[in-house]
Tab-separated table of C-alpha atoms and ligand atoms in Angstrom:
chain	number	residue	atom	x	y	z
O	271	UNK	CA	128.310	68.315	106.074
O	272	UNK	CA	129.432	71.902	105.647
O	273	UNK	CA	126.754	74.404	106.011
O	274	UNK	CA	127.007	78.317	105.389
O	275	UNK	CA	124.918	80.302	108.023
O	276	UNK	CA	123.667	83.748	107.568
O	277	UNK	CA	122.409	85.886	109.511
O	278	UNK	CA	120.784	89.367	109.157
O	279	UNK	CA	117.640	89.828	112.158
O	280	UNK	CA	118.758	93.369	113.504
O	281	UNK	CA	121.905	95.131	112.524
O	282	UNK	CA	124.824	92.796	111.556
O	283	UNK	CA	125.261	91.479	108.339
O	284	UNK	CA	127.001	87.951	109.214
O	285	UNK	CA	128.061	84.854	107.013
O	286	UNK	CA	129.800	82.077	108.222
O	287	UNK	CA	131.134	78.636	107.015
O	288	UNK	CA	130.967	75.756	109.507
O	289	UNK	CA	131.691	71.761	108.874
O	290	UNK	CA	129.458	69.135	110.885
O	291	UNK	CA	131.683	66.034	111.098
O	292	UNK	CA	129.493	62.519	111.646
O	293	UNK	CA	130.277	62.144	114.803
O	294	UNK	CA	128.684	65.370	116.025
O	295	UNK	CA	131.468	67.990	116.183
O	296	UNK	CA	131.107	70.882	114.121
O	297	UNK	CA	133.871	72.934	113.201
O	298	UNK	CA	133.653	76.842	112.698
O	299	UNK	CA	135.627	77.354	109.282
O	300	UNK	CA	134.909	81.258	108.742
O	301	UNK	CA	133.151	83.826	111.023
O	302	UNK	CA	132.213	87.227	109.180
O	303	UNK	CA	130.372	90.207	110.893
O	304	UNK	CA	129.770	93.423	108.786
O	305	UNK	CA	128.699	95.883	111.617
O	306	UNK	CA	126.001	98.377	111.207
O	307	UNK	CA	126.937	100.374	114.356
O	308	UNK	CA	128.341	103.372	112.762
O	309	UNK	CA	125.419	103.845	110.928
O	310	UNK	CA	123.301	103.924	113.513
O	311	UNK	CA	125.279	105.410	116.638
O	312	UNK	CA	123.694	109.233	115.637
O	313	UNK	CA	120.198	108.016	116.046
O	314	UNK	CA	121.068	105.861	119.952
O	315	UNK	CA	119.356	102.580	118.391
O	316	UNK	CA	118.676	100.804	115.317
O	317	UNK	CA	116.656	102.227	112.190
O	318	UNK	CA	115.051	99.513	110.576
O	319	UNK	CA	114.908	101.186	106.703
O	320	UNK	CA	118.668	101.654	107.202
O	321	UNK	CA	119.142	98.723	108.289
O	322	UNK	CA	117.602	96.785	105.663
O	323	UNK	CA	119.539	98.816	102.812
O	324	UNK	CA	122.793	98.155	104.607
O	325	UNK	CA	122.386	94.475	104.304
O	326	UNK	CA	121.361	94.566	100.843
O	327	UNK	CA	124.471	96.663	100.284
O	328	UNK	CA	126.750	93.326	102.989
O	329	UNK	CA	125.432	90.463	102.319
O	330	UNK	CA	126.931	89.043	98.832
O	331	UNK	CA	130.287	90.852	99.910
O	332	UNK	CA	130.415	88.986	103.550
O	333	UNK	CA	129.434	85.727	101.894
O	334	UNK	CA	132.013	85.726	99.970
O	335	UNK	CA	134.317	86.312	101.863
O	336	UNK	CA	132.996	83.654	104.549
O	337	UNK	CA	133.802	81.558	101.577
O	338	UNK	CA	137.332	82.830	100.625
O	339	UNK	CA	138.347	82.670	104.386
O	340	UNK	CA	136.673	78.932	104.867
O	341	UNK	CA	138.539	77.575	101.720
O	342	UNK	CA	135.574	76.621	101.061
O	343	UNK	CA	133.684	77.521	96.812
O	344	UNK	CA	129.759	77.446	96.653
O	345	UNK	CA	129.392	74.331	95.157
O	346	UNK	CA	130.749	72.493	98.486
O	347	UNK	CA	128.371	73.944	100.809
O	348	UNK	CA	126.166	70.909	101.150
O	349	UNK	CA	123.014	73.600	103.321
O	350	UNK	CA	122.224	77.181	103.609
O	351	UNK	CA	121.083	77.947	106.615
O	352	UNK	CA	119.765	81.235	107.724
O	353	UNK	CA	117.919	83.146	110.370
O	354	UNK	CA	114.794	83.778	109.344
O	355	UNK	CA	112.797	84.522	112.824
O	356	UNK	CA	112.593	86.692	115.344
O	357	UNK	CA	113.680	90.628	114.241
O	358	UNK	CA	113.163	93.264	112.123
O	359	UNK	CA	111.319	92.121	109.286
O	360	UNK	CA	112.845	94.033	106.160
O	361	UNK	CA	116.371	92.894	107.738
O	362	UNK	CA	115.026	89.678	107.767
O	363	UNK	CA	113.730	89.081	104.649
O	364	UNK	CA	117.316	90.778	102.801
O	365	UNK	CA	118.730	87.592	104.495
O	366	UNK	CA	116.030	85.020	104.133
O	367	UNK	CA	115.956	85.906	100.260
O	368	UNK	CA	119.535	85.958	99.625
O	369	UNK	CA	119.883	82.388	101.087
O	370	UNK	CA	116.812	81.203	99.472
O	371	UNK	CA	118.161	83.311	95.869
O	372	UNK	CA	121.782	80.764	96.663
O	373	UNK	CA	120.101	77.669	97.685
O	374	UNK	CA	117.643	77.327	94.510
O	375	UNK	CA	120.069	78.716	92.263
O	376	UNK	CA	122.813	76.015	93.658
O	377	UNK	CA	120.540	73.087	94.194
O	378	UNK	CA	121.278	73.306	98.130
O	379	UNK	CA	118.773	72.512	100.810
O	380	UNK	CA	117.748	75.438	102.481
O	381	UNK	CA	117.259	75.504	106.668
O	382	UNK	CA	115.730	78.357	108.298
O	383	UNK	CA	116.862	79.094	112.067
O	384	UNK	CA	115.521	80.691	114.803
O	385	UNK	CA	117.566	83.253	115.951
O	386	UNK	CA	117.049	83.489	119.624
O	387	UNK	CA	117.863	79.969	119.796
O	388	UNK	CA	120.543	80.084	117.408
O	389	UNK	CA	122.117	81.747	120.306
O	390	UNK	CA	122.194	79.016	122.831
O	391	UNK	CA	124.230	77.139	120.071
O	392	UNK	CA	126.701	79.512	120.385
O	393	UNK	CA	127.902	78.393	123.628
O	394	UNK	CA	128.622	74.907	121.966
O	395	UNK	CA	130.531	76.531	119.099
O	396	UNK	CA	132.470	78.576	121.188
O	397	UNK	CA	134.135	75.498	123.323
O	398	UNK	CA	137.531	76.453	121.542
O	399	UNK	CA	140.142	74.173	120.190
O	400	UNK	CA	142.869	75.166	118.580
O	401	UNK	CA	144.142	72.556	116.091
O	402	UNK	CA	147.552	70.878	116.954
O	403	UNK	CA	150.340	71.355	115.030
O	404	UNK	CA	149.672	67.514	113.555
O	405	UNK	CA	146.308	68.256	112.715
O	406	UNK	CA	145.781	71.781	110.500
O	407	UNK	CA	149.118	73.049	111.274
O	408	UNK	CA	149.741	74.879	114.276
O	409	UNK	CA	148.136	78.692	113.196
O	410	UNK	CA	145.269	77.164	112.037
O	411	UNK	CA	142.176	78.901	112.647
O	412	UNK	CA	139.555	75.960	113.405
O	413	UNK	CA	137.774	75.487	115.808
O	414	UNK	CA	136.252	72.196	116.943
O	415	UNK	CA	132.658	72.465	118.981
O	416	UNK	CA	132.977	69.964	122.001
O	417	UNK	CA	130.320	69.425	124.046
O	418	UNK	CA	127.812	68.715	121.660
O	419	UNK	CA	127.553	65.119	122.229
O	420	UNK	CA	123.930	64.845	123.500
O	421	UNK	CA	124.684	62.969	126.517
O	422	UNK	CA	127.162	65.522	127.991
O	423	UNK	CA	124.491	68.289	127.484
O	424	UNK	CA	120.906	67.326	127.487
O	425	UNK	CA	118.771	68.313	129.414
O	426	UNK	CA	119.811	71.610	129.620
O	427	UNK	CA	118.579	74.565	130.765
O	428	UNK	CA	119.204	77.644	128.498
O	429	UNK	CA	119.608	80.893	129.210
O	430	UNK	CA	119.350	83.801	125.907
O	431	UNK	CA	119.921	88.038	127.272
O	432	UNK	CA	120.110	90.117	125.052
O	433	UNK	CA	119.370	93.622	123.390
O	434	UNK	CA	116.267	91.792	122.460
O	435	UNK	CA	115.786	88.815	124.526
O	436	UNK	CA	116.203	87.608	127.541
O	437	UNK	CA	114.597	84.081	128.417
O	438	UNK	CA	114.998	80.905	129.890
O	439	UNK	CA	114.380	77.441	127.715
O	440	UNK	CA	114.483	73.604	128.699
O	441	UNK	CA	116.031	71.943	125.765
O	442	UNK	CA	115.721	69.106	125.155
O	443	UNK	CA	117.659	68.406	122.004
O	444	UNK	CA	118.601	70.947	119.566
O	445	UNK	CA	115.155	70.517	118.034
O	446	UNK	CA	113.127	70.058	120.832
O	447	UNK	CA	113.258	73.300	123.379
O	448	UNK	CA	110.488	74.938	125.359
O	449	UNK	CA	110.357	78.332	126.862
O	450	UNK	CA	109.954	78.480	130.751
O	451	UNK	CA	110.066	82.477	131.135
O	452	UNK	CA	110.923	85.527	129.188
O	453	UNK	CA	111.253	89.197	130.015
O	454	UNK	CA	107.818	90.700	130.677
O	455	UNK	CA	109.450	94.175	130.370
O	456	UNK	CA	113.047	95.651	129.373
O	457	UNK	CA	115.269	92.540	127.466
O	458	UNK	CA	118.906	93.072	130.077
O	459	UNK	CA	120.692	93.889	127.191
O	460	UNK	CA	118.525	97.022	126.791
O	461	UNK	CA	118.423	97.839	130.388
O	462	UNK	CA	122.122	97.689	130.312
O	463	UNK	CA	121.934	100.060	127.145
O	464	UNK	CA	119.383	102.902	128.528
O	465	UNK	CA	121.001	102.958	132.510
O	466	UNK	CA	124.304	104.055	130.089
O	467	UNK	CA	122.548	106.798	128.315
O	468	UNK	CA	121.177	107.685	132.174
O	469	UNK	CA	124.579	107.799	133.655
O	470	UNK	CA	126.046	109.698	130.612
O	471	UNK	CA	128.283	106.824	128.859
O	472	UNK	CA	128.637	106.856	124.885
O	473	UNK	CA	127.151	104.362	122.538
O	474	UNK	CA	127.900	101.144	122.946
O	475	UNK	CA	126.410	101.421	126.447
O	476	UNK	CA	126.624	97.660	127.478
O	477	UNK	CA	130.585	96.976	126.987
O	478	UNK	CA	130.825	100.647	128.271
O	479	UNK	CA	129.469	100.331	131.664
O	480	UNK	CA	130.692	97.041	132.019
O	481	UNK	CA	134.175	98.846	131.583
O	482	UNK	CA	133.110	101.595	134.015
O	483	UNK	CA	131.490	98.622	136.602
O	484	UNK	CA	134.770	96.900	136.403
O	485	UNK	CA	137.342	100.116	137.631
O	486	UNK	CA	138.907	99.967	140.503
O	487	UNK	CA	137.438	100.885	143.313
O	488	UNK	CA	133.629	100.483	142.560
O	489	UNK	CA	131.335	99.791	144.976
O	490	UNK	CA	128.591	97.448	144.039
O	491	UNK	CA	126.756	98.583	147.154
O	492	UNK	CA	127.011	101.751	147.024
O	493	UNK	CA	123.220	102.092	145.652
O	494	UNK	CA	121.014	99.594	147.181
O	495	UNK	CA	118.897	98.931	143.538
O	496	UNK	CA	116.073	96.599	143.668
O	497	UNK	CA	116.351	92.977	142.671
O	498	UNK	CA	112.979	91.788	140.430
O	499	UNK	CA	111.974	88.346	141.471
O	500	UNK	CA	108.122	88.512	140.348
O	501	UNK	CA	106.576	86.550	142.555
O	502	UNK	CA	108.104	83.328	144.375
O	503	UNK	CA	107.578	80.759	141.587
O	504	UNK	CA	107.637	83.119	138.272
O	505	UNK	CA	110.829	82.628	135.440
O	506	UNK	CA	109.480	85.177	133.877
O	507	UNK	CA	112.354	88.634	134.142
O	508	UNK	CA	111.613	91.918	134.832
O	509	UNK	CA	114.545	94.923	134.381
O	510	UNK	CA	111.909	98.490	134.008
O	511	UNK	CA	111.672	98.952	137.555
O	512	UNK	CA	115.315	98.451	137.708
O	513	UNK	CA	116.154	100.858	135.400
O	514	UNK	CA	113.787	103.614	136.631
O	515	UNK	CA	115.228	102.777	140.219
O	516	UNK	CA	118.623	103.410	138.648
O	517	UNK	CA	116.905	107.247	136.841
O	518	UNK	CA	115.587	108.271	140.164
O	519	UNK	CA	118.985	107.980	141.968
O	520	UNK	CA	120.076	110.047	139.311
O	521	UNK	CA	117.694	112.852	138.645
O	522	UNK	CA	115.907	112.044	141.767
O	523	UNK	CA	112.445	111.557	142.431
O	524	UNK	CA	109.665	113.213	140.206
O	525	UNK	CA	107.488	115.909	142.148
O	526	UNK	CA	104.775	117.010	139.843
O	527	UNK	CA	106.102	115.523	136.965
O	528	UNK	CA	109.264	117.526	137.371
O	529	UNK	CA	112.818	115.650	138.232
O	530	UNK	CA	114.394	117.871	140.744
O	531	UNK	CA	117.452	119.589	140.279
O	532	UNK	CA	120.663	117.686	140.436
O	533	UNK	CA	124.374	118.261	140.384
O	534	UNK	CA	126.614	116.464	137.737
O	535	UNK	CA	127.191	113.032	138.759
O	536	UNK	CA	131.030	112.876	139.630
O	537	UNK	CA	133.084	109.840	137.971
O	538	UNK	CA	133.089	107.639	141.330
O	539	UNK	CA	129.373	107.748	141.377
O	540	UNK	CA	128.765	107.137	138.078
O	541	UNK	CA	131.398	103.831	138.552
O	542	UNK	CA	129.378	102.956	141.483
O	543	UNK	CA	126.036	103.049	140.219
O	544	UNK	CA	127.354	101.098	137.288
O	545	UNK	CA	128.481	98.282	139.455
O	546	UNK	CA	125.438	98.592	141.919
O	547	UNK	CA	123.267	98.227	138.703
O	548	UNK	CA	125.335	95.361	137.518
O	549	UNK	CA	125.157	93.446	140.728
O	550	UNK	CA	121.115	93.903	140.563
O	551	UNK	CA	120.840	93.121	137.060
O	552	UNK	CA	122.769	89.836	137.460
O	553	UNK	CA	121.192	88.714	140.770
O	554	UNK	CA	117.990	88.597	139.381
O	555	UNK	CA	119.135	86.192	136.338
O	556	UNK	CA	120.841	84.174	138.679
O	557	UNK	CA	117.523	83.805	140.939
O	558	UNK	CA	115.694	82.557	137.952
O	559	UNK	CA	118.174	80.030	137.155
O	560	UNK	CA	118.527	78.409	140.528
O	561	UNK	CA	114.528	78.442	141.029
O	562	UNK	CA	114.727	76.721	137.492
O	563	UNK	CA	116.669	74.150	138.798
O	564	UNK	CA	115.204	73.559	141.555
O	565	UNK	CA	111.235	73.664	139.867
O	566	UNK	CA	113.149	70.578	137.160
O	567	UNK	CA	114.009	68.516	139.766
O	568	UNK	CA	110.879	68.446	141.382
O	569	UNK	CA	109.372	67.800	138.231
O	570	UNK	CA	112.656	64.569	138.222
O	571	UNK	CA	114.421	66.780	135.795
O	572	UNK	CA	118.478	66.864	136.046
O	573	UNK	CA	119.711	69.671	133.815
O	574	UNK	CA	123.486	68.509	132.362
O	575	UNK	CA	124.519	72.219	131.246
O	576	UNK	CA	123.693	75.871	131.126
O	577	UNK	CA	123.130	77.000	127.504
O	578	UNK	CA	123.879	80.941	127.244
O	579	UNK	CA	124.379	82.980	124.687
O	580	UNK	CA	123.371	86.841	123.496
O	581	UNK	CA	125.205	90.005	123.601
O	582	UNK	CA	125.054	90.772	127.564
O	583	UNK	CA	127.153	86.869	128.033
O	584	UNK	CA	129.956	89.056	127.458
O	585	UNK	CA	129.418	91.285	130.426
O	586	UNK	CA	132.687	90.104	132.999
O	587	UNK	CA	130.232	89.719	136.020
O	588	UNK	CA	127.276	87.840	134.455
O	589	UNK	CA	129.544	85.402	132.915
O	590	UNK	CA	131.747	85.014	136.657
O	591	UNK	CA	128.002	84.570	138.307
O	592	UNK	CA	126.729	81.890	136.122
O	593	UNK	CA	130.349	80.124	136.280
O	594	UNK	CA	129.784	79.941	140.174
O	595	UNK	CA	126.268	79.170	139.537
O	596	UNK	CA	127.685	75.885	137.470
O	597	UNK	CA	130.369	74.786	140.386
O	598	UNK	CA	127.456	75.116	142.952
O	599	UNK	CA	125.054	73.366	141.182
O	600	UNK	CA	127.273	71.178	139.180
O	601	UNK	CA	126.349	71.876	135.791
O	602	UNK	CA	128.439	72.025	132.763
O	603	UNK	CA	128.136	75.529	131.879
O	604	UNK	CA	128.594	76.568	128.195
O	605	UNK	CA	129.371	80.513	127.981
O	606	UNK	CA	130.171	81.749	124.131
O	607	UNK	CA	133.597	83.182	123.203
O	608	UNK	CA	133.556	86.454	123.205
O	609	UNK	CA	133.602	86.954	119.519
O	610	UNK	CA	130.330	84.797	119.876
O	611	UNK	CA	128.526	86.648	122.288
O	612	UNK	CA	127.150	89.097	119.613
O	613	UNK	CA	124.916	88.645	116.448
O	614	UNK	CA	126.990	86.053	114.428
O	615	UNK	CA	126.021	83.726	111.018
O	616	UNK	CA	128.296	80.384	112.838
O	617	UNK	CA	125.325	79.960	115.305
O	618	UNK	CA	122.833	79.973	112.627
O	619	UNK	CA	125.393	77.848	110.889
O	620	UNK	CA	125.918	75.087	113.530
O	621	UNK	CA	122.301	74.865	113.996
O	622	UNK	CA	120.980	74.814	111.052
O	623	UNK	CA	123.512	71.823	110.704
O	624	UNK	CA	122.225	70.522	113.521
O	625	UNK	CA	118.760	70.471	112.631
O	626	UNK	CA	119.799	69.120	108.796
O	627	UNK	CA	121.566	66.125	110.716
O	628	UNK	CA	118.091	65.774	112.639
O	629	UNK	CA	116.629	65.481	109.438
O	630	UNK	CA	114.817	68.874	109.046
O	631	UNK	CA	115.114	71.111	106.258
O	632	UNK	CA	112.419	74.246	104.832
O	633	UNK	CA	111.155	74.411	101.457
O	634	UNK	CA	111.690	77.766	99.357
O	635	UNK	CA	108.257	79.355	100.577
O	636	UNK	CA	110.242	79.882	103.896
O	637	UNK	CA	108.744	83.089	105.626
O	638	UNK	CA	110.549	85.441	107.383
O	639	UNK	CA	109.006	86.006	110.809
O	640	UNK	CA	109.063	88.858	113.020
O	641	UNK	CA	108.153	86.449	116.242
O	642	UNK	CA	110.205	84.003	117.875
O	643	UNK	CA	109.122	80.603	117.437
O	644	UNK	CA	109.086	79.789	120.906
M	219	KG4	O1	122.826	89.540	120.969
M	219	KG4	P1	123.026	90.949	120.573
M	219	KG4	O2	124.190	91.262	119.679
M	219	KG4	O3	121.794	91.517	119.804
M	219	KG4	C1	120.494	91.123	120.016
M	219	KG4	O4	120.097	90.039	119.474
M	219	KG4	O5	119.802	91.869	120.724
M	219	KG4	O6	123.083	91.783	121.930
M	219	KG4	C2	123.339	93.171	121.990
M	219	KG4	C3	123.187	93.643	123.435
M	219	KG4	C4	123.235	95.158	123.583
M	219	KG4	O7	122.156	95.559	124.408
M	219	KG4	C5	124.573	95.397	124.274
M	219	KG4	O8	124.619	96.556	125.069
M	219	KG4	C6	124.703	94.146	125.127
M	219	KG4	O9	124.249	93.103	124.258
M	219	KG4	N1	126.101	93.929	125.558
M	219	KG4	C7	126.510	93.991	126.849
M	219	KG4	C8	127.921	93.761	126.830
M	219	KG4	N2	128.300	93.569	125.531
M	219	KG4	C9	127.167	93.677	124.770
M	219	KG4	N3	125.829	94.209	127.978
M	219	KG4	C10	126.529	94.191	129.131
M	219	KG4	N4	127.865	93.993	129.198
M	219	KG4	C11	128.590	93.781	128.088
M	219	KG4	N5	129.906	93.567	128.170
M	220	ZN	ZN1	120.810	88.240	118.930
């Protein structure tokens, strides 16, 4: 089955090609991103009537050349498959109307994905392989998905952070997943984002202070930041408090709704209260995922793998935490690659051909939908 994914929820215009063998392993053929962050780096976040334009302006170009890179003409894609929920509705609908516009005018089924959870897929397409010489020849560019054999996986627990999202999931199958918790504040990946405009770093702040967090020398305990745990059974997240904590040992403390007057942070503070954020903002997922575990297996539920995926998996300490997390608890953790991490069409891709080989598909009335569907 070969399935072209796209993907257009916030601010990247992706298409990608991926191939669904019978046995279960899907191979990513072509990955294209057309990134909207230029556009938007003047205003410090995404503007949604820009943002639909500019995919109306990407998509038909990125398709095709998903296609030209994949090898791959429109009349073999066998499904479309596109992210249709959760995001910004007019970027939304540029994407669920193109691949509804190919589909009908092709005579392809059409499968519409769920973004968020599109994400926890990406984990599975990321487990790379380059093909042997024998195989595709040795500079091929495929990549095989292992790991996606039910029974190596499922249960899992999953685990989505990103600028948007950041939630916890038992799943099942790829078409049976239920939310246990989800930020009640801040998503990490915007946390991450507004403690960077705080200490001063340029857009993007995420990757940035991850840099900064990473320099040697920085003290993660230099600031003693708060860790959110809710209450002692919640999986619900929490990153505000977190991130005021992080203003106030800036500017400090308001008196009369005046910060008082600081001095310029130096460089080494700034490092340090990057990696004393860091280790904070990574505790606390880590917390939720052990009491996870732990609430599953008094409920007789053995989770086989960690699911992640979103933008902040690429952060170097959160994905070093949940690989330790794994060895101590024994569970087959599935980070993305790092080309994966971010807003991508092969996710939608490989599970919309998931879903298609679980014998789902959506008729052409599909909606685009602001809200997640889980
Ligand atoms: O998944 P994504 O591309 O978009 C959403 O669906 O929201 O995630 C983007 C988020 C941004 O907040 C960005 O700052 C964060 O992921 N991010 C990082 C890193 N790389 C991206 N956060 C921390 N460390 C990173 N290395
Ligand atoms: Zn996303």
């Amino acid at each position: 089955m070969i399935v072209l994914g796209i993907e257009t929820s916030c601010d990247e215009t992706g298409a990608a090609v991926v191939r669904r063998g019978s046995g279960g392993a899907c191979e990513v053929l072509s990955n294209v991103v057309a990134s909207q962050h230029e556009l938007h780096a003047e205003y410090a976040g995404v503007v949604p009537e820009l943002a639909s334009r500019a995919h109306v302006e990407a998509l038909l170009p990125t398709v095709r050349e998903a296609l030209e890179q994949a090898g791959v003409g429109l009349g073999m894609i066998d499904v479309v498959a596109v992210g249709n929920r959760p995001g910004l509705i007019g970027s939304l609908l540029v994407g669920v109307g193109g691949a509804k516009g190919l589909a009908w005018a092709m005579g392809k089924r059409l499968i519409g994905v769920d973004h968020v959870l599109a994400h926890l897929y990406s984990g599975v397409v990321g487990r790379e392989k380059r093909a042997g010489k024998g195989e595709q020849g040795a500079s091929a560019k495929v990549r095989a998905c292992e790991g996606a054999r039910e029974g190596e996986v499922f249960p899992a627990l999953g685990l989505v952070v990103s600028g948007g999202h950041t939630s916890l999931y038992e799943v099942a199958s790829w078409t049976s997943v239920k939310r246990l918790g989800a930020t009640i504040d801040d998503a990490m990946g915007e946390a991450f984002d507004k403690v960077a405009t705080i200490v001063g770093l340029p857009h993007p702040g995420g990757p940035n202070l991850d840099k900064l967090a990473r320099e040697r020398g920085a003290n993660d305990r230099a600031f003693d930041f708060p860790v959110s745990r809710i209450s002692t059974t919640s999986l619900d997240f929490s990153f505000s408090g977190l991130k005021t904590a992080v203003l106030y040992a800036v500017k400090g403390v308001p008196e009369d709704g005046k910060y008082p007057q600081r001095v310029a942070l130096t460089h080494e503070q700034k490092r340090d209260l990057a990696a004393s954020f860091q280790r904070a903002a990574c505790r606390a997922v880590v917390i939720k995922i052990e009491r996870a575990l732990e609430q599953a297996r008094a409920r007789g539920v053995e989770y086989r793998a960690l699911l992640t995926g979103g933008g902040v998996t690429a952060n170097s300490r959160l994905r070093s935490e949940l690989t330790a997390v794994g060895e101590k608890h024994g569970l087959n953790v599935l980070l993305p690659a790092m080309e994966l991490c971010m807003d991508n069409a092969a996710m939608i891709a490989g599970l919309g051909a998931e879903m298609t080989a679980a014998g789902m598909k959506s008729d052409f009335d599909l909606q685009a939908v602001p809200t997640a569907s889980c």
